[in-house]
Short mmCIF file of C-alpha atoms in Angstrom, two decimals:
data_model
loop_
_atom_site.label_atom_id
_atom_site.label_comp_id
_atom_site.label_asym_id
_atom_site.label_seq_id
_atom_site.Cartn_x
_atom_site.Cartn_y
_atom_site.Cartn_z
CA MET A 22 21.98 19.80 -12.26
CA ASN A 23 18.76 18.57 -13.13
CA PHE A 24 17.36 15.08 -11.97
CA GLU A 25 14.40 13.41 -13.45
CA ALA A 26 13.22 12.88 -9.61
CA THR A 27 10.94 10.03 -10.24
CA PRO A 28 10.25 7.61 -7.55
CA THR A 29 9.18 4.17 -8.59
CA ALA A 30 5.80 4.65 -9.78
CA PRO A 31 2.82 3.51 -7.47
CA ALA A 32 0.95 0.73 -9.23
CA SER A 33 -1.66 2.25 -11.04
CA ILE A 34 -5.36 0.98 -9.79
CA SER A 35 -7.73 1.04 -12.43
CA PRO A 36 -10.88 3.12 -11.72
CA HIS A 37 -13.45 0.31 -11.93
CA ARG A 38 -11.51 -2.04 -9.35
CA ARG A 39 -13.83 -2.49 -6.15
CA PRO A 40 -12.28 -0.93 -2.92
CA ARG A 41 -9.59 -3.13 -1.27
CA TRP A 42 -11.47 -4.04 1.71
CA ILE A 43 -14.28 -5.38 -0.34
CA ARG A 44 -12.00 -7.59 -2.19
CA GLU A 45 -10.30 -8.62 1.09
CA ALA A 46 -13.52 -9.44 2.76
CA PHE A 47 -15.60 -11.02 0.11
CA PRO A 48 -14.27 -14.56 -0.24
CA PRO A 49 -14.08 -15.45 3.45
CA ALA A 50 -17.47 -13.99 4.14
CA LEU A 51 -18.92 -15.99 1.21
CA LEU A 52 -17.07 -19.03 2.69
CA ILE A 53 -18.64 -18.56 6.21
CA GLY A 54 -22.13 -17.83 4.86
CA PHE A 55 -21.91 -21.06 2.89
CA VAL A 56 -20.78 -23.23 5.81
CA VAL A 57 -23.30 -21.69 8.33
CA LEU A 58 -26.23 -22.13 5.89
CA SER A 59 -24.87 -25.86 5.14
CA TRP A 60 -25.04 -26.38 8.96
CA GLN A 61 -28.57 -24.90 9.30
CA VAL A 62 -29.72 -27.25 6.63
CA VAL A 63 -27.97 -30.43 8.00
CA ALA A 64 -29.25 -29.64 11.67
CA GLU A 65 -32.68 -29.30 10.59
CA ARG A 66 -33.05 -32.04 8.09
CA SER A 67 -31.01 -35.00 10.04
CA GLY A 68 -33.42 -35.11 12.88
CA LEU A 69 -30.53 -35.15 15.05
CA PRO A 70 -31.41 -33.94 18.84
CA ALA A 71 -30.34 -30.44 19.72
CA PHE A 72 -27.86 -31.56 22.51
CA ILE A 73 -25.85 -33.29 19.75
CA LEU A 74 -26.06 -30.73 16.76
CA PRO A 75 -27.79 -27.52 17.55
CA SER A 76 -28.61 -25.24 14.36
CA PRO A 77 -26.99 -21.92 14.11
CA ALA A 78 -30.36 -20.48 14.83
CA GLN A 79 -30.77 -22.35 18.17
CA VAL A 80 -27.24 -21.10 18.93
CA TRP A 81 -28.17 -17.63 18.27
CA ARG A 82 -31.17 -17.91 20.14
CA ALA A 83 -29.25 -19.74 23.19
CA GLY A 84 -26.78 -16.79 23.08
CA TRP A 85 -29.53 -14.25 23.10
CA GLU A 86 -31.34 -15.76 26.07
CA THR A 87 -28.37 -16.18 28.23
CA ARG A 88 -26.97 -12.53 27.65
CA ASP A 89 -27.38 -11.49 31.16
CA LEU A 90 -25.04 -14.28 32.06
CA LEU A 91 -22.67 -13.52 28.92
CA GLY A 92 -21.90 -9.92 29.62
CA PRO A 93 -20.14 -10.34 32.94
CA ALA A 94 -18.61 -13.49 31.72
CA ILE A 95 -17.05 -11.65 28.66
CA GLY A 96 -16.01 -8.93 31.07
CA THR A 97 -14.13 -11.25 33.59
CA THR A 98 -12.55 -13.30 30.62
CA MET A 99 -11.34 -10.01 28.90
CA LEU A 100 -10.06 -8.69 32.09
CA GLU A 101 -7.85 -11.66 32.65
CA THR A 102 -6.68 -11.79 28.96
CA ALA A 103 -5.93 -8.11 28.91
CA VAL A 104 -3.92 -8.15 32.42
CA GLY A 105 -2.08 -11.58 31.37
CA LEU A 106 -1.07 -9.99 27.88
CA VAL A 107 0.27 -6.81 29.32
CA ILE A 108 2.43 -8.89 31.86
CA ALA A 109 3.59 -11.34 29.21
CA LEU A 110 4.44 -8.62 27.07
CA LEU A 111 6.43 -6.60 29.47
CA LEU A 112 8.18 -9.67 30.62
CA ALA A 113 8.87 -10.99 27.07
CA VAL A 114 10.62 -7.53 26.29
CA ALA A 115 12.34 -7.35 29.22
CA ILE A 116 13.87 -10.94 28.84
CA ALA A 117 14.56 -10.28 25.27
CA ALA A 118 16.49 -7.36 26.00
CA MET A 119 18.33 -9.16 28.68
CA MET A 120 19.29 -12.18 26.45
CA ASP A 121 20.40 -9.64 24.02
CA PHE A 122 22.62 -7.84 26.32
CA SER A 123 24.30 -10.78 27.59
CA PRO A 124 25.40 -14.22 25.84
CA PHE A 125 25.50 -15.71 29.40
CA LEU A 126 21.90 -14.81 30.16
CA ARG A 127 20.71 -16.01 26.73
CA ARG A 128 22.20 -19.51 27.47
CA ALA A 129 20.83 -19.47 30.83
CA LEU A 130 17.31 -18.31 29.86
CA TYR A 131 16.66 -19.99 26.61
CA PRO A 132 15.87 -23.79 27.87
CA ILE A 133 13.60 -22.09 30.68
CA LEU A 134 11.79 -20.24 27.81
CA VAL A 135 11.01 -23.31 25.92
CA ALA A 136 10.07 -25.34 28.90
CA SER A 137 7.58 -22.53 29.87
CA GLN A 138 5.84 -23.15 26.44
CA THR A 139 5.92 -26.86 26.39
CA VAL A 140 4.66 -27.21 29.88
CA GLN A 141 1.17 -29.08 30.00
CA ILE A 142 -1.28 -26.22 30.68
CA LEU A 143 -3.92 -28.95 31.60
CA ALA A 144 -1.61 -30.26 34.27
CA ILE A 145 -0.43 -27.04 35.68
CA ALA A 146 -3.98 -25.17 35.87
CA PRO A 147 -5.23 -27.22 38.42
CA LEU A 148 -2.19 -26.77 40.48
CA LEU A 149 -2.19 -22.95 40.21
CA ILE A 150 -5.98 -23.09 41.37
CA ILE A 151 -4.74 -24.96 44.51
CA TRP A 152 -1.94 -22.64 45.09
CA PHE A 153 -3.64 -19.24 44.12
CA GLY A 154 -7.18 -19.93 44.78
CA PHE A 155 -10.24 -19.30 42.24
CA GLY A 156 -9.76 -15.75 41.84
CA LEU A 157 -7.79 -13.77 38.92
CA LEU A 158 -4.35 -14.72 39.72
CA PRO A 159 -4.11 -18.40 38.47
CA LYS A 160 -5.84 -17.36 35.05
CA VAL A 161 -3.55 -14.59 34.67
CA ILE A 162 -0.45 -16.79 35.17
CA ILE A 163 -1.91 -19.14 32.49
CA VAL A 164 -2.32 -16.40 30.03
CA VAL A 165 1.17 -15.05 30.66
CA LEU A 166 2.54 -18.75 30.29
CA VAL A 167 0.98 -19.22 26.87
CA CYS A 168 1.49 -15.64 25.44
CA PHE A 169 4.99 -14.90 26.77
CA PHE A 170 7.17 -17.41 24.65
CA PRO A 171 6.13 -16.43 21.16
CA MET A 172 6.76 -12.74 21.86
CA ALA A 173 10.11 -13.57 23.72
CA VAL A 174 11.40 -15.46 21.05
CA SER A 175 10.29 -13.26 18.21
CA THR A 176 11.49 -10.00 19.98
CA THR A 177 14.93 -11.65 20.56
CA ASP A 178 15.15 -12.82 17.02
CA GLY A 179 14.29 -9.41 15.91
CA LEU A 180 17.03 -7.73 17.87
CA THR A 181 19.34 -9.86 16.08
CA SER A 182 18.09 -9.20 12.91
CA ALA A 183 19.40 -5.72 12.28
CA ASP A 184 21.82 -5.24 9.10
CA PRO A 185 25.49 -5.58 10.47
CA ASP A 186 26.47 -3.15 7.74
CA LEU A 187 23.98 -0.61 9.02
CA ILE A 188 25.56 -1.12 12.64
CA ALA A 189 28.97 -0.73 11.12
CA LEU A 190 28.11 2.43 9.48
CA LEU A 191 26.82 3.97 12.81
CA ARG A 192 29.76 2.99 14.41
CA SER A 193 31.98 4.69 11.80
CA MET A 194 30.19 7.74 12.63
CA GLY A 195 31.08 7.47 16.20
CA ALA A 196 27.81 6.13 17.49
CA THR A 197 27.89 4.80 21.32
CA ARG A 198 26.23 1.25 21.94
CA ALA A 199 23.09 2.71 23.25
CA GLN A 200 22.63 4.92 20.20
CA VAL A 201 23.16 1.84 17.86
CA TRP A 202 20.44 0.16 20.08
CA ARG A 203 17.74 2.87 19.72
CA ILE A 204 18.49 4.13 16.11
CA VAL A 205 18.96 0.71 14.60
CA ARG A 206 18.30 -2.56 16.45
CA LEU A 207 14.95 -1.64 18.26
CA PRO A 208 13.17 -0.44 15.24
CA ALA A 209 14.51 -3.30 13.20
CA ALA A 210 12.90 -5.53 15.84
CA LEU A 211 9.74 -4.23 15.68
CA PRO A 212 8.16 -6.13 12.84
CA SER A 213 9.10 -9.41 14.52
CA PHE A 214 8.00 -8.08 17.76
CA PHE A 215 4.59 -7.45 16.32
CA SER A 216 4.58 -11.05 14.56
CA GLY A 217 4.88 -12.61 18.06
CA LEU A 218 2.41 -10.21 19.63
CA ARG A 219 -0.22 -11.37 16.87
CA VAL A 220 0.43 -15.01 17.70
CA ALA A 221 0.55 -14.50 21.29
CA VAL A 222 -2.94 -12.63 21.25
CA THR A 223 -4.72 -15.46 19.51
CA TYR A 224 -3.65 -17.84 22.19
CA SER A 225 -4.43 -15.43 25.05
CA VAL A 226 -8.34 -15.69 25.10
CA VAL A 227 -8.23 -19.64 25.08
CA GLY A 228 -5.53 -19.49 27.74
CA ALA A 229 -7.84 -17.60 30.09
CA THR A 230 -10.85 -19.73 29.36
CA ILE A 231 -8.96 -22.93 30.07
CA GLY A 232 -8.10 -21.57 33.40
CA GLU A 233 -11.77 -20.70 34.08
CA TRP A 234 -13.00 -24.16 33.14
CA VAL A 235 -10.40 -25.75 35.51
CA GLY A 236 -11.19 -23.65 38.51
CA GLY A 237 -12.93 -20.42 37.99
CA SER A 238 -15.85 -18.52 39.60
CA ALA A 239 -16.80 -16.68 36.55
CA GLY A 240 -16.04 -16.07 33.05
CA LEU A 241 -16.51 -17.82 29.73
CA GLY A 242 -14.83 -20.72 30.53
CA LEU A 243 -17.22 -21.37 33.50
CA TYR A 244 -20.37 -20.78 31.28
CA MET A 245 -18.86 -23.24 28.95
CA LEU A 246 -18.30 -25.95 31.58
CA ARG A 247 -21.87 -25.52 33.09
CA SER A 248 -23.27 -25.40 29.61
CA LYS A 249 -21.54 -28.79 29.05
CA ASN A 250 -22.69 -30.43 32.23
CA ALA A 251 -26.41 -29.22 31.60
CA LEU A 252 -26.04 -30.83 27.89
CA ALA A 253 -26.65 -27.14 26.76
CA THR A 254 -24.75 -27.71 23.63
CA ASP A 255 -26.23 -24.63 21.92
CA GLN A 256 -24.84 -22.58 24.86
CA VAL A 257 -21.43 -24.18 24.43
CA PHE A 258 -21.27 -23.34 20.76
CA VAL A 259 -22.20 -19.71 21.95
CA ALA A 260 -19.30 -19.70 24.32
CA MET A 261 -16.95 -21.09 21.59
CA LEU A 262 -18.02 -18.47 18.88
CA ILE A 263 -17.70 -15.57 21.54
CA THR A 264 -13.96 -17.02 22.53
CA THR A 265 -13.24 -16.96 18.66
CA LEU A 266 -14.78 -13.64 18.12
CA LEU A 267 -12.78 -12.02 20.95
CA SER A 268 -9.67 -13.65 19.62
CA ILE A 269 -10.13 -12.31 16.03
CA GLY A 270 -10.81 -9.10 17.48
CA LEU A 271 -7.74 -8.85 19.54
CA PHE A 272 -5.71 -9.96 16.69
CA VAL A 273 -7.24 -7.19 14.40
CA LEU A 274 -6.51 -4.66 17.01
CA VAL A 275 -2.93 -5.75 17.05
CA TYR A 276 -2.73 -5.58 13.21
CA LEU A 277 -4.27 -2.02 13.36
CA ILE A 278 -1.69 -0.91 15.86
CA GLU A 279 1.05 -2.36 13.94
CA ARG A 280 0.15 -0.77 10.65
CA ALA A 281 -0.09 2.66 12.43
CA ALA A 282 3.45 2.11 14.16
CA LEU A 283 5.04 0.64 11.23
CA PRO A 284 4.04 2.64 8.29
CA TRP A 285 7.15 2.09 6.54
CA TYR A 286 6.82 -1.79 6.79
CA TYR A 287 2.96 -1.47 5.67
CA SER A 288 3.07 1.16 2.84
CA ALA A 289 0.26 0.56 0.83
CA GLN A 290 2.70 0.42 -2.11
CA ARG A 291 4.25 -2.65 -0.96
CA ALA A 292 0.87 -4.49 -0.73
CA GLU A 293 -0.03 -3.23 -3.97
CA GLN A 294 3.32 -4.45 -5.63
CA TRP A 295 2.67 -8.05 -4.41
CA GLU A 296 -0.61 -7.91 -5.72
CA GLU A 297 0.45 -6.86 -9.02
CA THR A 298 3.20 -9.58 -9.06
CA GLY A 299 0.58 -12.06 -8.23
CA ILE A 300 2.20 -13.22 -4.95
CA TYR A 301 -1.10 -12.75 -3.25
CA MET B 28 54.79 21.61 3.72
CA THR B 29 51.31 20.68 4.97
CA ALA B 30 50.73 17.08 6.46
CA PRO B 31 48.60 14.84 4.29
CA ARG B 32 44.87 14.67 5.06
CA LEU B 33 45.19 10.83 5.54
CA GLU B 34 48.37 8.83 5.42
CA LEU B 35 48.97 4.98 5.47
CA ARG B 36 52.45 3.63 6.25
CA HIS B 37 53.01 0.03 5.84
CA VAL B 38 49.76 -1.10 6.68
CA SER B 39 49.04 -4.92 6.63
CA LYS B 40 45.85 -6.89 7.52
CA SER B 41 44.97 -10.56 7.70
CA PHE B 42 41.83 -12.36 8.49
CA HIS B 43 41.19 -15.78 10.10
CA ASP B 44 38.61 -17.85 8.28
CA ASN B 45 38.21 -21.38 9.62
CA GLY B 46 41.80 -21.56 10.54
CA LEU B 47 42.78 -20.25 6.97
CA VAL B 48 44.73 -16.91 7.14
CA VAL B 49 43.70 -14.81 4.50
CA LYS B 50 45.77 -11.77 3.64
CA ALA B 51 43.75 -8.81 2.88
CA LEU B 52 46.29 -6.11 2.40
CA GLU B 53 50.20 -6.18 2.62
CA ASP B 54 52.45 -3.40 3.20
CA VAL B 55 50.21 -0.67 1.82
CA SER B 56 51.50 2.78 1.86
CA LEU B 57 49.62 5.81 0.49
CA HIS B 58 48.86 9.24 1.24
CA VAL B 59 46.00 11.65 0.37
CA MET B 60 46.53 15.66 0.52
CA PRO B 61 43.84 18.06 1.63
CA GLY B 62 41.27 18.74 -1.01
CA GLU B 63 42.58 15.99 -3.40
CA PHE B 64 40.11 13.62 -5.24
CA VAL B 65 41.99 10.25 -5.20
CA THR B 66 40.30 7.14 -6.68
CA ILE B 67 41.47 3.56 -5.80
CA ILE B 68 41.10 0.77 -8.31
CA GLY B 69 41.66 -2.91 -7.94
CA PRO B 70 40.40 -6.26 -8.88
CA SER B 71 37.50 -7.88 -6.64
CA GLY B 72 39.26 -9.27 -3.63
CA SER B 73 41.85 -6.61 -3.43
CA GLY B 74 40.97 -5.42 0.12
CA LYS B 75 39.45 -2.16 -0.77
CA SER B 76 36.84 -2.30 1.52
CA THR B 77 39.28 -3.70 4.14
CA LEU B 78 41.11 -0.62 3.57
CA PHE B 79 38.20 1.71 4.17
CA ASN B 80 37.45 -0.24 7.26
CA LEU B 81 40.91 0.35 8.66
CA ILE B 82 40.78 3.90 7.74
CA VAL B 83 37.45 4.62 9.33
CA GLY B 84 38.46 2.64 12.57
CA LEU B 85 36.16 -0.20 12.58
CA LEU B 86 39.30 -2.47 11.90
CA GLU B 87 42.74 -1.94 13.40
CA PRO B 88 45.95 -2.96 11.15
CA ASP B 89 48.00 -6.10 12.23
CA ALA B 90 51.07 -3.74 11.26
CA GLY B 91 51.85 -0.23 10.11
CA GLU B 92 50.07 3.00 11.13
CA ILE B 93 47.25 5.09 9.80
CA ARG B 94 47.51 8.82 10.31
CA LEU B 95 44.86 11.59 9.93
CA ASP B 96 46.20 14.87 9.49
CA GLY B 97 49.64 13.70 10.68
CA ARG B 98 48.34 12.18 14.06
CA ALA B 99 47.88 8.57 14.57
CA TYR B 100 44.59 8.44 16.87
CA ARG B 101 43.65 5.59 19.28
CA ASN B 102 40.32 5.54 18.16
CA ARG B 103 39.42 6.76 14.73
CA THR B 104 35.79 6.34 14.36
CA GLY B 105 33.87 9.60 13.69
CA ARG B 106 36.72 11.30 12.19
CA VAL B 107 36.21 10.59 8.72
CA ALA B 108 32.91 10.23 6.66
CA TYR B 109 32.43 6.95 5.15
CA MET B 110 29.68 6.13 2.61
CA PRO B 111 29.57 2.12 2.13
CA GLN B 112 28.67 0.41 -1.14
CA ARG B 113 24.93 -0.24 -0.28
CA ASP B 114 22.69 2.96 0.66
CA LEU B 115 22.01 1.66 3.99
CA LEU B 116 19.18 4.14 4.57
CA LEU B 117 17.13 3.13 7.54
CA PRO B 118 13.83 1.85 6.00
CA TRP B 119 11.83 3.36 8.72
CA ARG B 120 12.83 6.86 8.51
CA SER B 121 11.96 9.42 5.96
CA VAL B 122 14.68 10.85 3.55
CA LEU B 123 15.03 13.67 5.86
CA ASP B 124 15.32 12.03 9.17
CA ASN B 125 17.75 9.51 7.26
CA VAL B 126 20.20 12.41 6.26
CA ILE B 127 20.29 14.05 9.63
CA LEU B 128 21.40 10.95 11.30
CA PRO B 129 25.10 12.06 11.56
CA LEU B 130 23.98 15.41 13.07
CA GLU B 131 21.59 13.57 15.40
CA LEU B 132 24.40 11.39 16.82
CA ARG B 133 26.49 14.34 17.56
CA GLY B 134 23.50 16.06 19.29
CA VAL B 135 22.81 18.76 17.07
CA PRO B 136 19.15 20.03 18.01
CA ARG B 137 16.64 18.38 15.71
CA SER B 138 15.23 21.73 14.28
CA GLU B 139 18.93 22.72 13.38
CA ALA B 140 19.58 19.55 12.02
CA TYR B 141 16.52 19.81 9.67
CA ARG B 142 17.44 23.36 8.71
CA GLN B 143 21.00 22.16 7.47
CA ALA B 144 19.39 19.37 5.60
CA ARG B 145 16.74 21.29 3.97
CA GLU B 146 19.21 23.75 2.63
CA MET B 147 21.25 21.06 0.98
CA LEU B 148 18.05 19.01 -0.48
CA PRO B 149 17.82 21.08 -3.85
CA LEU B 150 21.63 20.27 -4.63
CA PHE B 151 21.06 16.40 -4.12
CA GLY B 152 17.85 16.65 -6.28
CA LEU B 153 15.89 15.47 -3.43
CA GLU B 154 13.36 18.56 -2.88
CA GLY B 155 9.83 17.20 -2.44
CA PHE B 156 11.00 13.94 -1.17
CA GLU B 157 11.75 14.71 2.61
CA GLU B 158 8.79 12.80 3.90
CA ALA B 159 9.14 9.80 1.45
CA TYR B 160 10.47 6.43 2.84
CA PRO B 161 13.75 4.93 1.04
CA THR B 162 11.54 2.23 -0.52
CA ALA B 163 9.77 4.85 -2.66
CA LEU B 164 12.86 6.37 -4.25
CA SER B 165 14.77 5.32 -7.02
CA GLY B 166 18.39 3.82 -6.85
CA GLY B 167 19.91 7.01 -7.97
CA MET B 168 17.96 9.15 -5.48
CA ARG B 169 18.88 6.52 -2.65
CA GLN B 170 22.61 7.01 -3.44
CA ARG B 171 22.29 10.93 -3.50
CA ALA B 172 20.38 10.67 -0.11
CA ALA B 173 23.15 8.52 1.25
CA LEU B 174 25.82 10.96 -0.06
CA LEU B 175 23.92 13.64 1.60
CA ARG B 176 24.17 11.83 4.79
CA THR B 177 27.67 11.57 4.35
CA ILE B 178 28.42 15.14 3.56
CA LEU B 179 26.34 16.18 6.63
CA THR B 180 28.88 14.41 9.00
CA GLU B 181 30.69 17.54 8.21
CA ARG B 182 34.13 15.63 8.06
CA GLU B 183 37.09 16.95 5.83
CA THR B 184 37.63 13.51 4.31
CA LEU B 185 34.88 11.27 2.47
CA LEU B 186 35.52 7.54 1.89
CA LEU B 187 33.16 6.80 -0.87
CA ASP B 188 33.19 2.86 -1.62
CA GLU B 189 31.65 2.04 -5.07
CA PRO B 190 28.82 4.54 -4.44
CA PHE B 191 27.68 3.96 -8.12
CA GLY B 192 28.62 0.29 -8.32
CA ALA B 193 25.12 -0.82 -8.13
CA LEU B 194 23.55 1.90 -10.77
CA ASP B 195 22.77 1.37 -14.31
CA ALA B 196 25.35 3.13 -16.69
CA LEU B 197 23.55 6.12 -17.47
CA THR B 198 22.39 7.07 -13.97
CA ARG B 199 25.89 6.31 -12.83
CA ARG B 200 27.39 8.90 -15.68
CA GLU B 201 25.01 11.44 -14.49
CA LEU B 202 25.99 11.13 -10.81
CA GLN B 203 29.55 11.29 -11.78
CA ASP B 204 29.21 14.75 -13.15
CA TRP B 205 26.90 15.64 -10.20
CA LEU B 206 29.67 14.33 -7.86
CA LEU B 207 32.22 16.37 -9.36
CA GLY B 208 29.92 19.53 -9.30
CA VAL B 209 29.37 18.94 -5.51
CA TRP B 210 32.85 18.24 -4.88
CA SER B 211 34.04 21.35 -6.70
CA ARG B 212 31.61 23.28 -4.15
CA PHE B 213 32.56 21.74 -0.87
CA ARG B 214 36.33 20.68 -1.59
CA GLN B 215 36.35 17.97 0.72
CA THR B 216 39.27 15.29 0.60
CA VAL B 217 37.89 12.62 -1.30
CA VAL B 218 38.86 8.90 -1.54
CA PHE B 219 36.68 6.96 -3.90
CA ILE B 220 37.02 3.16 -4.59
CA THR B 221 35.83 1.81 -8.00
CA HIS B 222 36.54 -1.13 -10.13
CA ASP B 223 35.65 0.94 -13.19
CA VAL B 224 38.71 2.24 -14.83
CA GLU B 225 37.02 5.01 -16.69
CA GLU B 226 35.52 6.10 -13.70
CA ALA B 227 38.64 6.00 -11.58
CA LEU B 228 40.17 8.21 -14.49
CA TYR B 229 37.31 10.56 -14.99
CA LEU B 230 36.79 11.56 -11.51
CA GLY B 231 40.38 11.35 -9.78
CA ASP B 232 43.07 13.59 -9.51
CA ARG B 233 45.24 10.70 -8.80
CA VAL B 234 44.38 6.77 -9.49
CA ILE B 235 45.97 4.29 -7.01
CA VAL B 236 45.80 0.67 -8.14
CA LEU B 237 45.76 -2.14 -5.96
CA SER B 238 46.69 -5.62 -6.69
CA ALA B 239 44.72 -8.97 -6.49
CA ARG B 240 44.71 -10.47 -2.90
CA PRO B 241 46.74 -9.57 -1.01
CA GLY B 242 46.21 -5.88 -1.75
CA ARG B 243 49.33 -4.03 -2.76
CA VAL B 244 49.67 -0.70 -4.22
CA VAL B 245 51.27 -1.40 -7.88
CA ARG B 246 50.94 1.97 -9.28
CA THR B 247 49.88 5.55 -8.76
CA LEU B 248 48.93 7.62 -11.49
CA THR B 249 48.49 11.38 -11.50
CA VAL B 250 45.82 11.98 -13.88
CA ASP B 251 46.76 14.47 -16.56
CA LEU B 252 43.28 15.91 -17.54
CA PRO B 253 42.00 19.57 -17.06
CA ARG B 254 39.43 20.44 -14.56
CA PRO B 255 36.36 20.80 -14.58
CA ARG B 256 35.91 17.42 -16.42
CA ARG B 257 33.72 17.21 -19.15
CA ARG B 258 32.36 13.88 -20.74
CA GLY B 259 34.16 14.65 -23.95
CA LEU B 260 37.28 14.13 -22.43
CA ILE B 261 36.78 10.40 -22.42
CA THR B 262 37.13 10.43 -26.24
CA LEU B 263 40.61 12.29 -26.25
CA PRO B 264 43.84 10.23 -26.84
CA GLU B 265 45.38 11.25 -23.52
CA PHE B 266 42.32 9.59 -21.84
CA GLY B 267 42.96 6.41 -23.82
CA ARG B 268 46.59 6.34 -23.00
CA GLN B 269 46.12 6.76 -19.29
CA GLU B 270 43.50 4.14 -19.38
CA ALA B 271 45.98 1.80 -21.13
CA ILE B 272 48.25 2.24 -18.26
CA LEU B 273 45.84 1.72 -15.57
CA LEU B 274 44.81 -1.47 -17.40
CA GLU B 275 48.25 -2.77 -17.77
CA ALA B 276 48.90 -2.16 -14.05
CA LEU B 277 45.80 -4.18 -13.35
CA GLY B 278 47.41 -6.93 -15.39
CA ILE B 279 44.98 -6.62 -18.25
CA SER B 280 46.65 -6.75 -21.58
CA VAL B 281 45.33 -4.06 -23.89
#
């Protein structure tokens, strides 16, 4: 028998269209350029003193002049962030698996999960410093506190998102509970898990700097605090921008890992189809 | 006399929904002989899918018993091959990795599973699409992949639950003929659910008609048409006559 084995045709791309990444990057680049330029003009023309509104050029210079301080500060902050993220990730996945395994644990743990996210970081941070000193540990705990919740919740939801019919089909084939978990429920949970991870990493750097601000002996948060105390507003901006860039960098990193790990979810085709239908 | 491959004896099943008791099946008795192609037809809500869930072992009957090859097993799951209405391919697996699923569950080494699957790909019109994700396939191809996965369970009995229900009329006819081709080669026992009278008649050796809720067997018709089936049969007076019998059994006046 002969079938016309045609898969759904990929959306044709007209040859004169610009590469995708240029189409993606152009609008935000344009907007950012415009904002920076306006900022420069306003800072120069308004006559405001630099400790109130430094110009982008002054911020750039301040960053360059303090580069010897910034390098180690970034290193410290990133170390705290990375350690915190890894712990938060392991903890979140373990807790999500436990809550999935037992309804009793789910009921017991869920309120505590929510509480962990709603606790006032600014209130608990000084306590952590008092308990654990000025070193790495209190910052790591803060990062874990901020990052753990979105990952735990999204992974828990992801584990229950698998299609029940799919599970029934596997059971009809005689699959064990462990096989159903590995073959259906875990892969089905991955997109949600990554969504949670993306949210978590954007909080993580800020979490670490808060810890340093409240009681640190190193890091971007301390740099920020000292700059503020010295009315070196340009340096405050430097720290702010670096924190933002680091967060964006982590976000992009997770996004790239996600695309590599879930090729089926991010098939180029899907994105193109969305674009064709004008959902974007 | 050989035992029926599949036998239901006075099977009943009800569901409880918000304090309401819904009778899905009532006193259903039927049998399917080895190598037979039986189609089951009934209005929606006649408990056809419940029937399959019972046979597969995902549900247990409230009354009656279900025998496979003359034996009433305590746990029937994994003993018959079941293909649900939706193709239910795993979106994160390639076609090849999807169809080997039953072999994988049984612990067949992966290379051996791949070899078996690749052998079957041409017959299922899936050659060259081994590495494609299901989202890239047409509806007909997805159903063929799902059927290949069902065949690879290597069970004697195939339960097919409206496998072509969601396809357009042309693809459906194409797949009906193709399915008969596959069946004439492997000669498994097939139980095929449909709500299309023409399909039931064209495919089956026998047609079992179920009533609306609660599902009961209202008629069994032994199909009087030669095999192999050809499209032209549909225009014969015998076909029309038997179609009328089935429609009448379904309570549709002709």
